[in-house]
JSON list of C-alpha atoms in Angstrom, two decimals:
[
{"chain": "A", "resi": 1, "resn": "MET", "atom": "CA", "xyz": [46.88, -3.53, 99.97]},
{"chain": "A", "resi": 2, "resn": "SER", "atom": "CA", "xyz": [44.53, -6.53, 99.96]},
{"chain": "A", "resi": 3, "resn": "TRP", "atom": "CA", "xyz": [41.68, -4.36, 101.37]},
{"chain": "A", "resi": 4, "resn": "LEU", "atom": "CA", "xyz": [42.12, -2.02, 98.41]},
{"chain": "A", "resi": 5, "resn": "ARG", "atom": "CA", "xyz": [42.00, -4.90, 95.94]},
{"chain": "A", "resi": 6, "resn": "ARG", "atom": "CA", "xyz": [38.82, -6.22, 97.55]},
{"chain": "A", "resi": 7, "resn": "LEU", "atom": "CA", "xyz": [37.26, -2.81, 97.44]},
{"chain": "A", "resi": 8, "resn": "PHE", "atom": "CA", "xyz": [37.60, -2.53, 93.62]},
{"chain": "A", "resi": 9, "resn": "SER", "atom": "CA", "xyz": [37.42, -6.16, 92.63]},
{"chain": "A", "resi": 10, "resn": "LYS", "atom": "CA", "xyz": [34.24, -7.92, 91.65]},
{"chain": "A", "resi": 11, "resn": "SER", "atom": "CA", "xyz": [33.22, -10.91, 93.73]},
{"chain": "A", "resi": 12, "resn": "ARG", "atom": "CA", "xyz": [31.04, -13.42, 91.94]},
{"chain": "A", "resi": 13, "resn": "GLN", "atom": "CA", "xyz": [28.99, -15.81, 94.08]},
{"chain": "A", "resi": 14, "resn": "LEU", "atom": "CA", "xyz": [27.08, -18.83, 92.72]},
{"chain": "A", "resi": 15, "resn": "VAL", "atom": "CA", "xyz": [23.49, -18.62, 94.00]},
{"chain": "A", "resi": 16, "resn": "GLY", "atom": "CA", "xyz": [21.99, -21.66, 92.36]},
{"chain": "A", "resi": 17, "resn": "THR", "atom": "CA", "xyz": [21.30, -23.77, 89.29]},
{"chain": "A", "resi": 18, "resn": "ASP", "atom": "CA", "xyz": [18.08, -24.80, 87.48]},
{"chain": "A", "resi": 19, "resn": "LEU", "atom": "CA", "xyz": [17.01, -28.15, 86.04]},
{"chain": "A", "resi": 20, "resn": "SER", "atom": "CA", "xyz": [18.48, -27.24, 82.61]},
{"chain": "A", "resi": 21, "resn": "GLY", "atom": "CA", "xyz": [22.00, -26.70, 83.99]},
{"chain": "A", "resi": 22, "resn": "ASN", "atom": "CA", "xyz": [21.96, -22.92, 83.89]},
{"chain": "A", "resi": 23, "resn": "GLN", "atom": "CA", "xyz": [24.01, -21.25, 86.66]},
{"chain": "A", "resi": 24, "resn": "TYR", "atom": "CA", "xyz": [22.90, -18.05, 88.43]},
{"chain": "A", "resi": 25, "resn": "PHE", "atom": "CA", "xyz": [25.33, -15.59, 90.04]},
{"chain": "A", "resi": 26, "resn": "GLU", "atom": "CA", "xyz": [25.35, -12.47, 92.09]},
{"chain": "A", "resi": 27, "resn": "ILE", "atom": "CA", "xyz": [28.12, -10.04, 91.44]},
{"chain": "A", "resi": 28, "resn": "THR", "atom": "CA", "xyz": [29.04, -7.35, 93.97]},
{"chain": "A", "resi": 29, "resn": "ALA", "atom": "CA", "xyz": [31.34, -4.65, 92.70]},
{"chain": "A", "resi": 30, "resn": "GLY", "atom": "CA", "xyz": [32.54, -2.59, 95.65]},
{"chain": "A", "resi": 31, "resn": "THR", "atom": "CA", "xyz": [30.65, -1.76, 98.80]},
{"chain": "A", "resi": 32, "resn": "ASP", "atom": "CA", "xyz": [28.22, 0.96, 97.64]},
{"chain": "A", "resi": 33, "resn": "LYS", "atom": "CA", "xyz": [27.16, -0.43, 94.25]},
{"chain": "A", "resi": 34, "resn": "ARG", "atom": "CA", "xyz": [24.05, -2.42, 93.53]},
{"chain": "A", "resi": 35, "resn": "ILE", "atom": "CA", "xyz": [24.22, -6.18, 93.27]},
{"chain": "A", "resi": 36, "resn": "LYS", "atom": "CA", "xyz": [24.24, -7.46, 89.69]},
{"chain": "A", "resi": 37, "resn": "ARG", "atom": "CA", "xyz": [22.52, -10.81, 88.88]},
{"chain": "A", "resi": 38, "resn": "ILE", "atom": "CA", "xyz": [23.56, -12.81, 85.84]},
{"chain": "A", "resi": 39, "resn": "VAL", "atom": "CA", "xyz": [22.96, -16.25, 84.32]},
{"chain": "A", "resi": 40, "resn": "GLU", "atom": "CA", "xyz": [25.39, -18.45, 82.51]},
{"chain": "A", "resi": 41, "resn": "THR", "atom": "CA", "xyz": [23.55, -20.93, 80.29]},
{"chain": "A", "resi": 42, "resn": "GLY", "atom": "CA", "xyz": [24.58, -24.58, 80.06]},
{"chain": "A", "resi": 43, "resn": "GLY", "atom": "CA", "xyz": [25.30, -24.34, 76.31]},
{"chain": "A", "resi": 44, "resn": "ARG", "atom": "CA", "xyz": [26.84, -21.73, 74.03]},
{"chain": "A", "resi": 45, "resn": "GLU", "atom": "CA", "xyz": [25.37, -18.26, 73.88]},
{"chain": "A", "resi": 46, "resn": "CYS", "atom": "CA", "xyz": [24.45, -18.63, 70.22]},
{"chain": "A", "resi": 47, "resn": "ASP", "atom": "CA", "xyz": [22.34, -21.70, 71.10]},
{"chain": "A", "resi": 48, "resn": "TYR", "atom": "CA", "xyz": [20.13, -19.73, 73.55]},
{"chain": "A", "resi": 49, "resn": "VAL", "atom": "CA", "xyz": [16.45, -20.18, 73.08]},
{"chain": "A", "resi": 50, "resn": "PRO", "atom": "CA", "xyz": [14.12, -17.47, 74.43]},
{"chain": "A", "resi": 51, "resn": "GLY", "atom": "CA", "xyz": [11.92, -18.83, 77.23]},
{"chain": "A", "resi": 52, "resn": "SER", "atom": "CA", "xyz": [14.46, -21.47, 78.30]},
{"chain": "A", "resi": 53, "resn": "ILE", "atom": "CA", "xyz": [15.06, -19.68, 81.61]},
{"chain": "A", "resi": 54, "resn": "PRO", "atom": "CA", "xyz": [12.45, -20.75, 84.21]},
{"chain": "A", "resi": 55, "resn": "VAL", "atom": "CA", "xyz": [9.98, -18.05, 85.23]},
{"chain": "A", "resi": 56, "resn": "GLU", "atom": "CA", "xyz": [11.10, -18.20, 88.90]},
{"chain": "A", "resi": 57, "resn": "TRP", "atom": "CA", "xyz": [14.71, -17.53, 87.98]},
{"chain": "A", "resi": 58, "resn": "GLU", "atom": "CA", "xyz": [13.70, -14.83, 85.55]},
{"chain": "A", "resi": 59, "resn": "ALA", "atom": "CA", "xyz": [11.90, -13.06, 88.38]},
{"chain": "A", "resi": 60, "resn": "TRP", "atom": "CA", "xyz": [14.94, -13.33, 90.60]},
{"chain": "A", "resi": 61, "resn": "LEU", "atom": "CA", "xyz": [17.22, -11.99, 87.85]},
{"chain": "A", "resi": 62, "resn": "ARG", "atom": "CA", "xyz": [14.99, -8.94, 87.33]},
{"chain": "A", "resi": 63, "resn": "GLY", "atom": "CA", "xyz": [14.83, -8.21, 91.04]},
{"chain": "A", "resi": 64, "resn": "LYS", "atom": "CA", "xyz": [11.12, -9.09, 91.43]},
{"chain": "A", "resi": 65, "resn": "ARG", "atom": "CA", "xyz": [12.11, -11.83, 93.92]},
{"chain": "A", "resi": 66, "resn": "VAL", "atom": "CA", "xyz": [14.37, -11.38, 96.83]},
{"chain": "A", "resi": 67, "resn": "GLU", "atom": "CA", "xyz": [15.22, -14.99, 97.43]},
{"chain": "A", "resi": 68, "resn": "PRO", "atom": "CA", "xyz": [16.30, -17.34, 94.67]},
{"chain": "A", "resi": 69, "resn": "PRO", "atom": "CA", "xyz": [13.97, -20.21, 93.80]},
{"chain": "A", "resi": 70, "resn": "THR", "atom": "CA", "xyz": [14.53, -23.66, 95.30]},
{"chain": "A", "resi": 71, "resn": "VAL", "atom": "CA", "xyz": [14.85, -26.88, 93.34]},
{"chain": "A", "resi": 72, "resn": "GLU", "atom": "CA", "xyz": [11.58, -28.07, 94.90]},
{"chain": "A", "resi": 73, "resn": "GLU", "atom": "CA", "xyz": [9.75, -25.04, 93.45]},
{"chain": "A", "resi": 74, "resn": "LEU", "atom": "CA", "xyz": [11.21, -25.75, 89.98]},
{"chain": "A", "resi": 75, "resn": "ILE", "atom": "CA", "xyz": [10.22, -29.44, 90.16]},
{"chain": "A", "resi": 76, "resn": "GLU", "atom": "CA", "xyz": [6.68, -28.56, 91.32]},
{"chain": "A", "resi": 77, "resn": "ARG", "atom": "CA", "xyz": [6.25, -26.14, 88.38]},
{"chain": "A", "resi": 78, "resn": "GLU", "atom": "CA", "xyz": [7.44, -28.83, 85.94]},
{"chain": "A", "resi": 79, "resn": "GLN", "atom": "CA", "xyz": [4.95, -31.30, 87.36]},
{"chain": "A", "resi": 80, "resn": "ARG", "atom": "CA", "xyz": [2.14, -28.72, 87.03]},
{"chain": "A", "resi": 81, "resn": "ALA", "atom": "CA", "xyz": [3.15, -28.10, 83.41]},
{"chain": "A", "resi": 82, "resn": "GLN", "atom": "CA", "xyz": [3.13, -31.83, 82.66]},
{"chain": "A", "resi": 83, "resn": "LEU", "atom": "CA", "xyz": [-0.32, -32.21, 84.31]},
{"chain": "A", "resi": 84, "resn": "LEU", "atom": "CA", "xyz": [-1.65, -29.32, 82.28]},
{"chain": "A", "resi": 85, "resn": "ALA", "atom": "CA", "xyz": [-0.26, -30.83, 79.05]},
{"chain": "A", "resi": 86, "resn": "LYS", "atom": "CA", "xyz": [-2.06, -34.15, 79.87]},
{"chain": "A", "resi": 87, "resn": "ARG", "atom": "CA", "xyz": [-5.33, -32.33, 80.50]},
{"chain": "A", "resi": 88, "resn": "VAL", "atom": "CA", "xyz": [-5.04, -30.44, 77.18]},
{"chain": "A", "resi": 89, "resn": "ILE", "atom": "CA", "xyz": [-4.50, -33.66, 75.30]},
{"chain": "A", "resi": 90, "resn": "ALA", "atom": "CA", "xyz": [-7.46, -35.30, 77.00]},
{"chain": "A", "resi": 91, "resn": "LEU", "atom": "CA", "xyz": [-9.69, -32.28, 76.23]},
{"chain": "A", "resi": 92, "resn": "GLU", "atom": "CA", "xyz": [-8.60, -32.23, 72.57]},
{"chain": "A", "resi": 93, "resn": "GLU", "atom": "CA", "xyz": [-9.39, -35.97, 72.26]},
{"chain": "A", "resi": 94, "resn": "LYS", "atom": "CA", "xyz": [-12.84, -35.41, 73.77]},
{"chain": "A", "resi": 95, "resn": "GLU", "atom": "CA", "xyz": [-13.49, -32.53, 71.40]},
{"chain": "A", "resi": 96, "resn": "ALA", "atom": "CA", "xyz": [-12.40, -34.64, 68.42]},
{"chain": "A", "resi": 97, "resn": "GLN", "atom": "CA", "xyz": [-14.86, -37.35, 69.47]},
{"chain": "A", "resi": 98, "resn": "MET", "atom": "CA", "xyz": [-17.68, -34.82, 69.84]},
{"chain": "A", "resi": 99, "resn": "LEU", "atom": "CA", "xyz": [-16.99, -33.55, 66.27]},
{"chain": "A", "resi": 100, "resn": "GLN", "atom": "CA", "xyz": [-17.10, -37.08, 64.83]},
{"chain": "A", "resi": 101, "resn": "LYS", "atom": "CA", "xyz": [-20.51, -37.89, 66.34]},
{"chain": "A", "resi": 102, "resn": "PRO", "atom": "CA", "xyz": [-23.54, -37.62, 64.05]},
{"chain": "A", "resi": 103, "resn": "GLU", "atom": "CA", "xyz": [-25.91, -34.73, 64.76]},
{"chain": "A", "resi": 104, "resn": "GLU", "atom": "CA", "xyz": [-28.68, -37.02, 66.11]},
{"chain": "A", "resi": 105, "resn": "GLU", "atom": "CA", "xyz": [-26.46, -38.19, 68.98]},
{"chain": "A", "resi": 106, "resn": "LEU", "atom": "CA", "xyz": [-25.63, -34.69, 70.17]},
{"chain": "A", "resi": 107, "resn": "PRO", "atom": "CA", "xyz": [-27.65, -33.04, 72.93]},
{"chain": "A", "resi": 108, "resn": "THR", "atom": "CA", "xyz": [-30.49, -30.82, 71.83]},
{"chain": "A", "resi": 109, "resn": "SER", "atom": "CA", "xyz": [-28.79, -27.66, 72.99]},
{"chain": "A", "resi": 110, "resn": "SER", "atom": "CA", "xyz": [-25.97, -28.13, 70.54]},
{"chain": "A", "resi": 111, "resn": "ARG", "atom": "CA", "xyz": [-28.39, -28.46, 67.62]},
{"chain": "A", "resi": 112, "resn": "ALA", "atom": "CA", "xyz": [-29.80, -24.93, 67.77]},
{"chain": "A", "resi": 113, "resn": "ARG", "atom": "CA", "xyz": [-31.55, -23.65, 64.68]},
{"chain": "A", "resi": 114, "resn": "TYR", "atom": "CA", "xyz": [-30.92, -20.10, 63.79]},
{"chain": "A", "resi": 115, "resn": "VAL", "atom": "CA", "xyz": [-33.38, -17.84, 62.08]},
{"chain": "A", "resi": 116, "resn": "GLY", "atom": "CA", "xyz": [-31.69, -14.77, 60.73]},
{"chain": "A", "resi": 117, "resn": "HIS", "atom": "CA", "xyz": [-28.99, -12.81, 62.45]},
{"chain": "A", "resi": 118, "resn": "ALA", "atom": "CA", "xyz": [-29.29, -12.03, 66.14]},
{"chain": "A", "resi": 119, "resn": "SER", "atom": "CA", "xyz": [-28.57, -8.33, 65.69]},
{"chain": "A", "resi": 120, "resn": "ALA", "atom": "CA", "xyz": [-30.98, -7.89, 62.79]},
{"chain": "A", "resi": 121, "resn": "PRO", "atom": "CA", "xyz": [-34.50, -7.12, 64.02]},
{"chain": "A", "resi": 122, "resn": "MET", "atom": "CA", "xyz": [-37.29, -9.15, 62.40]},
{"chain": "A", "resi": 123, "resn": "TYR", "atom": "CA", "xyz": [-40.40, -7.09, 61.86]},
{"chain": "A", "resi": 124, "resn": "ASP", "atom": "CA", "xyz": [-43.58, -8.01, 60.06]},
{"chain": "A", "resi": 125, "resn": "LYS", "atom": "CA", "xyz": [-43.72, -5.84, 57.02]},
{"chain": "A", "resi": 126, "resn": "ALA", "atom": "CA", "xyz": [-47.22, -4.41, 56.83]},
{"chain": "A", "resi": 127, "resn": "ASP", "atom": "CA", "xyz": [-47.88, -2.07, 53.94]},
{"chain": "A", "resi": 128, "resn": "SER", "atom": "CA", "xyz": [-49.64, 1.02, 55.03]},
{"chain": "A", "resi": 129, "resn": "GLU", "atom": "CA", "xyz": [-52.95, 1.81, 53.42]},
{"chain": "A", "resi": 130, "resn": "ASP", "atom": "CA", "xyz": [-52.12, 5.40, 52.79]},
{"chain": "A", "resi": 131, "resn": "GLN", "atom": "CA", "xyz": [-49.03, 5.93, 50.71]},
{"chain": "A", "resi": 132, "resn": "ALA", "atom": "CA", "xyz": [-47.16, 9.01, 51.73]},
{"chain": "A", "resi": 133, "resn": "SER", "atom": "CA", "xyz": [-46.31, 11.37, 48.92]},
{"chain": "A", "resi": 134, "resn": "THR", "atom": "CA", "xyz": [-43.33, 13.59, 48.77]},
{"chain": "A", "resi": 135, "resn": "GLY", "atom": "CA", "xyz": [-43.10, 17.04, 47.52]},
{"chain": "A", "resi": 136, "resn": "LYS", "atom": "CA", "xyz": [-44.85, 20.38, 48.02]},
{"chain": "A", "resi": 137, "resn": "ASP", "atom": "CA", "xyz": [-48.34, 18.91, 48.35]},
{"chain": "A", "resi": 138, "resn": "PHE", "atom": "CA", "xyz": [-47.42, 16.45, 51.17]},
{"chain": "A", "resi": 139, "resn": "GLN", "atom": "CA", "xyz": [-50.11, 16.07, 53.86]},
{"chain": "A", "resi": 140, "resn": "PRO", "atom": "CA", "xyz": [-49.35, 13.69, 56.74]},
{"chain": "A", "resi": 141, "resn": "ALA", "atom": "CA", "xyz": [-52.06, 11.05, 57.31]},
{"chain": "A", "resi": 142, "resn": "SER", "atom": "CA", "xyz": [-53.79, 10.78, 60.62]},
{"chain": "A", "resi": 143, "resn": "TRP", "atom": "CA", "xyz": [-52.52, 8.20, 63.10]},
{"chain": "A", "resi": 144, "resn": "LYS", "atom": "CA", "xyz": [-54.68, 5.05, 63.53]},
{"chain": "A", "resi": 145, "resn": "PRO", "atom": "CA", "xyz": [-53.87, 2.74, 66.44]},
{"chain": "A", "resi": 146, "resn": "LYS", "atom": "CA", "xyz": [-54.28, -0.97, 65.86]}
]
């Protein structure tokens, strides 16, 4: 009878946890069914914030990854995110300093002077000597190269 119970019962196996305390499980229901992957968050379900599950675990849950991520991978990704945040702050500070400088201190390439709009062609407007008339008595003037 125990083999029958095992055949129809669901076995839930803990696969791993992330740095936030979420637990990830694989559930096998019978022998011929597909493995189901779930997550149990550390807090209550109503406190769930979208994006709180790490990208590596999200890929494992959706079946894009065969092996679950390791703690080392998660720590490495966190360190990369912190480094990126530091670089963003440094770049924003540098940009703020550039905006506070007077125009004379800026390089010449940043002080470009614009004449008109780039997509608007600028032609010298030369009035033609022969004014074209419209109507029935219109005769085109001869062409004169310059």
